[in-house]
Amino acid sequence: MRKIDIRQLFCVAFGLWTEEARRMPVGGQAVIEGVLMKGSELWGLAVRKPDGEIFRESWRNSSRVGNRPWSLPILRGVVVMCEMMATGFRALSRSAEIALEETQETLGLRDLVVAIGTAVLAVMLLFVALPLWAADWTARLFSLSPLGANILEGIVRAAVFVGYVGLIGLWSDIRRVFRYHGAEHKTINAFEGGMEMAPANIAWCSRIHPRCGTSFLLIAVIVSIAVFSAIGSGGFLWRVGTRVLLIPLVIGVSYEIIRLTANAGPIGRLLMAPVLSLQYLTTREPDLDQIEVALTSLNVALGRETSDSAASEAIHKSETERDPV
């Protein structure tokens, strides 16, 4: 039976965090057949194995954000993004190993390097060079001002991003990842709203969350218009280069905006509503099994469940103490 009261639903709907959520803020991302969650001290990974069991793994969250100068505004956003990308690739590779266990397929270092290189090149071409070229061509055709060209560049960049997300969402494997993305959001919303953490209860929560990376990327597009307008004009290659070099600044400013609005409760959600709507493309409604995986990941990240590796080490240590060699 679902045990949900009006107070909990109000907290979830309007982004009012409980005291526990304030002490232990969490975040996460979807991976292959699983979810990665970040607690205050641990990263927790949970992946559904081919036999139906849930694999658990954890490692220390050794973030630099708590130390100066990395804790300063703007810089902390860049550090968080770099750490999340590095940990995300690690979790993605690990989840692929677990989920593909039955087929004996593995992702080697070479495969990972090729995948990352291809992704970086695609980002540079699709989200930097293509919007800039399209804005230049249109600006010459209609005699637009430099500011108008920069605004058009941002609009094209946003359109390319939305089109890209919509296109990959047609792929069944990606849709499944999007369902785990929805499970991650629902679980975090339930935790922050102080709900009873059971899959049937979590299923009632929204799959939209104000701190999602999808929203972050659209905010970054808007911020980039202001930042790129401030550096003036130049040749095509010069502008491509400066845009690449200024990406850390755009990331840092965007992070501060997301952080500010996420902590602003109902007002922040209202201001972010147009951007948050994009999450309907990057998330799907999960089933209870997928929510169970997300909940397991959160419990591991919060230290409420022991990871498989930790449990194995504990058993080995116990056997060694009992039967010394």
CSV table of C-alpha atoms in Angstrom, one decimal:
chain,number,residue,atom,x,y,z
A,1,MET,CA,0.0,0.0,0.0
A,2,ARG,CA,1.4,3.4,-0.9
A,3,LYS,CA,2.0,5.6,2.1
A,4,ILE,CA,2.1,9.2,0.9
A,5,ASP,CA,0.8,12.2,2.7
A,6,ILE,CA,0.0,15.7,1.4
A,7,ARG,CA,3.1,17.3,3.1
A,8,GLN,CA,5.5,14.9,1.2
A,9,LEU,CA,3.8,15.5,-2.1
A,10,PHE,CA,4.0,19.3,-1.5
A,11,CYS,CA,7.7,19.0,-0.7
A,12,VAL,CA,8.4,17.0,-3.8
A,13,ALA,CA,6.4,19.2,-6.1
A,14,PHE,CA,7.9,22.5,-4.9
A,15,GLY,CA,11.5,21.4,-4.3
A,16,LEU,CA,11.5,21.8,-0.5
A,17,TRP,CA,14.3,19.7,0.8
A,18,THR,CA,14.2,17.8,4.1
A,19,GLU,CA,16.9,18.3,6.7
A,20,GLU,CA,18.4,14.9,5.8
A,21,ALA,CA,18.6,15.9,2.1
A,22,ARG,CA,20.3,19.2,3.1
A,23,ARG,CA,22.9,17.3,5.1
A,24,MET,CA,23.5,14.7,2.4
A,25,PRO,CA,22.8,16.3,-1.1
A,26,VAL,CA,22.8,13.7,-3.8
A,27,GLY,CA,23.1,13.6,-7.6
A,28,GLY,CA,23.5,11.0,-10.2
A,29,GLN,CA,23.3,9.8,-13.8
A,30,ALA,CA,21.9,6.8,-15.8
A,31,VAL,CA,24.3,4.2,-17.1
A,32,ILE,CA,23.8,0.9,-19.0
A,33,GLU,CA,21.1,-1.1,-17.2
A,34,GLY,CA,21.8,1.0,-14.0
A,35,VAL,CA,22.3,4.2,-12.1
A,36,LEU,CA,25.2,6.0,-10.6
A,37,MET,CA,24.5,8.1,-7.5
A,38,LYS,CA,26.7,10.6,-5.6
A,39,GLY,CA,26.5,10.9,-1.8
A,40,SER,CA,28.5,13.1,0.5
A,41,GLU,CA,31.2,10.6,0.9
A,42,LEU,CA,30.6,7.8,-1.6
A,43,TRP,CA,29.7,7.1,-5.2
A,44,GLY,CA,27.2,4.3,-5.5
A,45,LEU,CA,26.7,2.2,-8.7
A,46,ALA,CA,23.9,-0.3,-9.1
A,47,VAL,CA,23.5,-2.3,-12.3
A,48,ARG,CA,20.9,-5.0,-13.2
A,49,LYS,CA,22.8,-8.1,-14.2
A,50,PRO,CA,21.6,-10.5,-17.0
A,51,ASP,CA,20.4,-13.0,-14.3
A,52,GLY,CA,18.2,-10.3,-12.7
A,53,GLU,CA,20.3,-9.7,-9.7
A,54,ILE,CA,21.5,-6.2,-8.8
A,55,PHE,CA,25.3,-5.6,-8.8
A,56,ARG,CA,26.5,-3.0,-6.3
A,57,GLU,CA,29.8,-1.1,-6.2
A,58,SER,CA,31.0,2.0,-4.3
A,59,TRP,CA,34.1,4.1,-4.1
A,60,ARG,CA,35.2,7.2,-2.2
A,61,ASN,CA,34.0,10.6,-3.3
A,62,SER,CA,37.3,12.5,-3.2
A,63,SER,CA,36.2,15.8,-4.6
A,64,ARG,CA,38.5,18.8,-4.8
A,65,VAL,CA,35.5,21.2,-4.5
A,66,GLY,CA,35.9,21.4,-0.7
A,67,ASN,CA,39.4,22.8,-1.1
A,68,ARG,CA,40.5,26.3,-2.2
A,69,PRO,CA,40.8,27.6,-4.8
A,70,TRP,CA,38.5,25.0,-6.3
A,71,SER,CA,35.6,25.8,-4.0
A,72,LEU,CA,35.4,29.4,-5.3
A,73,PRO,CA,32.4,30.3,-7.5
A,74,ILE,CA,32.9,29.6,-11.3
A,75,LEU,CA,35.9,27.4,-10.6
A,76,ARG,CA,33.8,24.9,-8.6
A,77,GLY,CA,31.5,24.4,-11.5
A,78,VAL,CA,34.4,23.5,-13.8
A,79,VAL,CA,35.8,21.0,-11.2
A,80,VAL,CA,32.4,19.4,-10.6
A,81,MET,CA,31.9,19.0,-14.4
A,82,CYS,CA,35.3,17.4,-14.9
A,83,GLU,CA,34.9,15.1,-11.9
A,84,MET,CA,31.4,14.1,-13.0
A,85,MET,CA,32.7,13.3,-16.5
A,86,ALA,CA,35.6,11.2,-15.3
A,87,THR,CA,33.4,9.3,-12.8
A,88,GLY,CA,30.7,9.0,-15.4
A,89,PHE,CA,33.0,7.3,-17.9
A,90,ARG,CA,34.3,5.0,-15.2
A,91,ALA,CA,30.7,4.0,-14.2
A,92,LEU,CA,29.6,3.7,-17.8
A,93,SER,CA,32.5,1.3,-18.6
A,94,ARG,CA,31.9,-0.7,-15.4
A,95,SER,CA,28.1,-0.9,-16.1
A,96,ALA,CA,28.8,-2.2,-19.6
A,97,GLU,CA,31.0,-4.9,-18.2
A,98,ILE,CA,28.3,-6.0,-15.8
A,99,ALA,CA,25.4,-5.7,-18.2
A,100,LEU,CA,27.2,-7.5,-21.0
A,101,GLU,CA,28.5,-10.3,-18.7
A,102,GLU,CA,26.3,-12.9,-20.4
A,103,THR,CA,27.6,-12.1,-23.9
A,104,GLN,CA,31.2,-12.0,-22.7
A,105,GLU,CA,31.7,-8.6,-24.4
A,106,THR,CA,34.0,-6.1,-22.8
A,107,LEU,CA,35.0,-2.5,-23.3
A,108,GLY,CA,38.8,-2.2,-23.4
A,109,LEU,CA,40.9,1.0,-22.9
A,110,ARG,CA,41.2,1.4,-26.7
A,111,ASP,CA,37.4,1.2,-27.1
A,112,LEU,CA,37.0,3.8,-24.4
A,113,VAL,CA,39.6,6.2,-25.9
A,114,VAL,CA,38.0,5.9,-29.3
A,115,ALA,CA,34.6,6.5,-27.9
A,116,ILE,CA,35.7,9.6,-26.0
A,117,GLY,CA,37.7,10.9,-28.9
A,118,THR,CA,34.7,10.5,-31.3
A,119,ALA,CA,32.4,12.2,-28.8
A,120,VAL,CA,34.7,15.2,-28.4
A,121,LEU,CA,35.1,15.6,-32.1
A,122,ALA,CA,31.3,15.3,-32.6
A,123,VAL,CA,30.7,18.0,-29.9
A,124,MET,CA,33.2,20.4,-31.6
A,125,LEU,CA,31.6,19.9,-35.0
A,126,LEU,CA,27.9,19.8,-34.0
A,127,PHE,CA,27.8,22.3,-31.2
A,128,VAL,CA,30.6,24.7,-32.0
A,129,ALA,CA,31.6,24.8,-35.7
A,130,LEU,CA,28.1,24.1,-37.2
A,131,PRO,CA,26.2,26.7,-35.3
A,132,LEU,CA,28.9,29.3,-35.9
A,133,TRP,CA,29.0,28.5,-39.6
A,134,ALA,CA,25.2,28.7,-39.9
A,135,ALA,CA,25.1,32.0,-38.0
A,136,ASP,CA,27.8,33.5,-40.2
A,137,TRP,CA,26.1,32.5,-43.4
A,138,THR,CA,22.7,33.8,-42.2
A,139,ALA,CA,24.3,37.0,-40.9
A,140,ARG,CA,25.8,37.8,-44.3
A,141,LEU,CA,22.6,36.9,-46.1
A,142,PHE,CA,20.4,39.2,-44.0
A,143,SER,CA,23.1,41.8,-42.9
A,144,LEU,CA,22.7,41.0,-39.2
A,145,SER,CA,24.6,42.8,-36.5
A,146,PRO,CA,27.3,40.9,-34.5
A,147,LEU,CA,24.9,40.6,-31.5
A,148,GLY,CA,22.2,39.3,-33.8
A,149,ALA,CA,24.6,36.7,-35.2
A,150,ASN,CA,25.6,35.6,-31.7
A,151,ILE,CA,22.0,35.2,-30.7
A,152,LEU,CA,21.3,33.2,-33.9
A,153,GLU,CA,24.3,31.0,-33.2
A,154,GLY,CA,22.9,30.2,-29.7
A,155,ILE,CA,19.5,29.4,-31.2
A,156,VAL,CA,21.0,27.1,-33.8
A,157,ARG,CA,23.2,25.4,-31.1
A,158,ALA,CA,20.0,24.8,-28.9
A,159,ALA,CA,18.1,23.5,-32.0
A,160,VAL,CA,20.9,21.1,-32.8
A,161,PHE,CA,21.1,19.9,-29.2
A,162,VAL,CA,17.3,19.3,-29.0
A,163,GLY,CA,17.3,17.6,-32.4
A,164,TYR,CA,20.2,15.4,-31.4
A,165,VAL,CA,18.5,14.3,-28.2
A,166,GLY,CA,15.2,13.7,-30.0
A,167,LEU,CA,16.9,11.6,-32.7
A,168,ILE,CA,18.9,9.3,-30.3
A,169,GLY,CA,15.8,8.9,-28.3
A,170,LEU,CA,14.3,6.9,-31.2
A,171,TRP,CA,17.0,4.2,-30.5
A,172,SER,CA,15.5,1.5,-28.2
A,173,ASP,CA,18.7,1.0,-26.2
A,174,ILE,CA,18.9,4.8,-25.5
A,175,ARG,CA,15.3,4.9,-24.6
A,176,ARG,CA,16.0,2.3,-21.9
A,177,VAL,CA,18.9,4.4,-20.6
A,178,PHE,CA,16.4,7.3,-20.5
A,179,ARG,CA,14.1,5.2,-18.4
A,180,TYR,CA,16.9,4.7,-15.9
A,181,HIS,CA,17.4,8.5,-16.1
A,182,GLY,CA,13.8,8.9,-15.1
A,183,ALA,CA,14.2,6.4,-12.2
A,184,GLU,CA,17.2,8.4,-11.0
A,185,HIS,CA,15.2,11.6,-10.9
A,186,LYS,CA,12.2,10.1,-9.2
A,187,THR,CA,14.4,8.5,-6.5
A,188,ILE,CA,16.2,11.8,-5.8
A,189,ASN,CA,12.9,13.7,-5.7
A,190,ALA,CA,11.5,11.2,-3.2
A,191,PHE,CA,14.6,11.4,-1.0
A,192,GLU,CA,14.7,15.2,-1.0
A,193,GLY,CA,10.9,15.3,-0.3
A,194,GLY,CA,11.2,13.0,2.8
A,195,MET,CA,9.0,10.2,1.3
A,196,GLU,CA,9.1,6.6,2.4
A,197,MET,CA,11.7,5.1,0.1
A,198,ALA,CA,9.9,2.2,-1.5
A,199,PRO,CA,9.7,1.7,-5.3
A,200,ALA,CA,5.9,2.0,-5.3
A,201,ASN,CA,6.1,5.3,-3.5
A,202,ILE,CA,8.9,6.7,-5.6
A,203,ALA,CA,7.0,5.9,-8.8
A,204,TRP,CA,4.6,8.7,-7.9
A,205,CYS,CA,7.3,11.3,-8.0
A,206,SER,CA,8.2,13.6,-11.0
A,207,ARG,CA,10.8,12.5,-13.4
A,208,ILE,CA,11.9,16.1,-13.8
A,209,HIS,CA,14.6,17.5,-11.5
A,210,PRO,CA,16.1,21.1,-11.5
A,211,ARG,CA,19.7,20.0,-11.2
A,212,CYS,CA,19.7,17.7,-14.2
A,213,GLY,CA,22.6,18.0,-16.7
A,214,THR,CA,20.1,18.4,-19.5
A,215,SER,CA,18.9,21.7,-18.0
A,216,PHE,CA,22.5,22.6,-17.4
A,217,LEU,CA,23.4,22.3,-21.1
A,218,LEU,CA,20.5,24.5,-22.2
A,219,ILE,CA,21.5,27.2,-19.6
A,220,ALA,CA,25.1,26.9,-21.0
A,221,VAL,CA,23.7,27.7,-24.5
A,222,ILE,CA,22.1,30.9,-23.1
A,223,VAL,CA,25.2,31.9,-21.2
A,224,SER,CA,27.4,31.3,-24.2
A,225,ILE,CA,25.5,34.0,-26.1
A,226,ALA,CA,26.5,36.6,-23.6
A,227,VAL,CA,30.1,35.3,-23.2
A,228,PHE,CA,30.8,35.0,-26.9
A,229,SER,CA,29.3,38.4,-27.6
A,230,ALA,CA,31.7,40.0,-25.2
A,231,ILE,CA,34.8,38.8,-27.0
A,232,GLY,CA,34.0,40.5,-30.3
A,233,SER,CA,34.4,39.2,-33.8
A,234,GLY,CA,37.3,37.8,-35.9
A,235,GLY,CA,38.0,35.1,-38.4
A,236,PHE,CA,36.1,31.8,-38.4
A,237,LEU,CA,39.0,29.7,-37.0
A,238,TRP,CA,39.8,32.3,-34.4
A,239,ARG,CA,36.2,32.3,-33.2
A,240,VAL,CA,36.0,28.5,-33.1
A,241,GLY,CA,39.2,28.5,-31.0
A,242,THR,CA,38.1,31.1,-28.6
A,243,ARG,CA,34.7,29.4,-28.1
A,244,VAL,CA,36.6,26.1,-27.2
A,245,LEU,CA,38.9,28.0,-24.8
A,246,LEU,CA,36.0,29.8,-23.2
A,247,ILE,CA,34.0,26.6,-22.5
A,248,PRO,CA,35.2,26.4,-18.9
A,249,LEU,CA,33.9,29.9,-18.2
A,250,VAL,CA,30.6,29.1,-19.7
A,251,ILE,CA,30.4,25.9,-17.6
A,252,GLY,CA,31.3,27.8,-14.4
A,253,VAL,CA,28.7,30.5,-14.9
A,254,SER,CA,26.0,28.0,-15.9
A,255,TYR,CA,26.7,25.9,-12.8
A,256,GLU,CA,26.2,28.9,-10.5
A,257,ILE,CA,22.9,29.7,-12.2
A,258,ILE,CA,21.7,26.1,-11.8
A,259,ARG,CA,22.9,26.0,-8.2
A,260,LEU,CA,21.1,29.3,-7.4
A,261,THR,CA,17.8,28.3,-9.0
A,262,ALA,CA,17.8,24.8,-7.5
A,263,ASN,CA,18.1,26.3,-4.0
A,264,ALA,CA,15.4,28.9,-4.7
A,265,GLY,CA,12.5,26.4,-4.2
A,266,PRO,CA,9.2,27.2,-6.1
A,267,ILE,CA,10.6,30.5,-7.5
A,268,GLY,CA,13.6,28.7,-9.0
A,269,ARG,CA,11.4,26.0,-10.5
A,270,LEU,CA,9.2,28.6,-12.0
A,271,LEU,CA,12.1,30.4,-13.6
A,272,MET,CA,13.6,27.1,-14.9
A,273,ALA,CA,10.3,25.7,-16.2
A,274,PRO,CA,11.0,26.3,-19.9
A,275,VAL,CA,14.4,24.7,-19.6
A,276,LEU,CA,13.2,21.8,-17.4
A,277,SER,CA,10.7,20.8,-20.0
A,278,LEU,CA,13.5,19.4,-22.1
A,279,GLN,CA,13.8,16.6,-19.6
A,280,TYR,CA,10.7,15.1,-21.0
A,281,LEU,CA,12.9,14.1,-24.0
A,282,THR,CA,15.8,12.8,-21.9
A,283,THR,CA,13.8,10.8,-19.4
A,284,ARG,CA,11.1,8.2,-19.7
A,285,GLU,CA,8.7,6.6,-17.2
A,286,PRO,CA,10.6,3.8,-15.5
A,287,ASP,CA,9.1,0.5,-14.2
A,288,LEU,CA,9.4,-0.6,-10.6
A,289,ASP,CA,12.5,-2.8,-11.4
A,290,GLN,CA,14.4,0.2,-12.7
A,291,ILE,CA,13.3,2.3,-9.7
A,292,GLU,CA,14.6,-0.5,-7.5
A,293,VAL,CA,18.0,-0.2,-9.2
A,294,ALA,CA,18.1,3.5,-8.7
A,295,LEU,CA,17.1,3.1,-5.0
A,296,THR,CA,19.8,0.6,-4.5
A,297,SER,CA,22.3,3.0,-6.0
A,298,LEU,CA,21.2,5.7,-3.7
A,299,ASN,CA,21.4,3.5,-0.6
A,300,VAL,CA,24.9,2.4,-1.5
A,301,ALA,CA,26.0,6.1,-2.1
A,302,LEU,CA,24.5,7.0,1.4
A,303,GLY,CA,26.3,4.1,3.0
A,304,ARG,CA,23.0,2.3,3.8
A,305,GLU,CA,23.9,-0.8,1.8
A,306,THR,CA,27.2,-2.6,1.4
A,307,SER,CA,28.6,-2.9,-2.1
A,308,ASP,CA,29.3,-6.4,-3.5
A,309,SER,CA,33.1,-5.7,-3.5
A,310,ALA,CA,33.0,-4.5,0.2
A,311,ALA,CA,31.0,-7.5,1.2
A,312,SER,CA,33.4,-9.9,-0.6
A,313,GLU,CA,36.4,-8.3,1.1
A,314,ALA,CA,34.6,-8.6,4.5
A,315,ILE,CA,33.9,-12.3,3.9
A,316,HIS,CA,37.5,-12.9,2.8
A,317,LYS,CA,38.9,-11.1,5.9
A,318,SER,CA,36.6,-13.1,8.2
A,319,GLU,CA,37.7,-16.4,6.7
A,320,THR,CA,41.3,-15.4,6.9
A,321,GLU,CA,41.0,-14.5,10.6
A,322,ARG,CA,39.2,-17.7,11.2
A,323,ASP,CA,41.6,-20.0,9.3
A,324,PRO,CA,45.0,-18.3,9.3
A,325,VAL,CA,47.6,-19.7,6.9
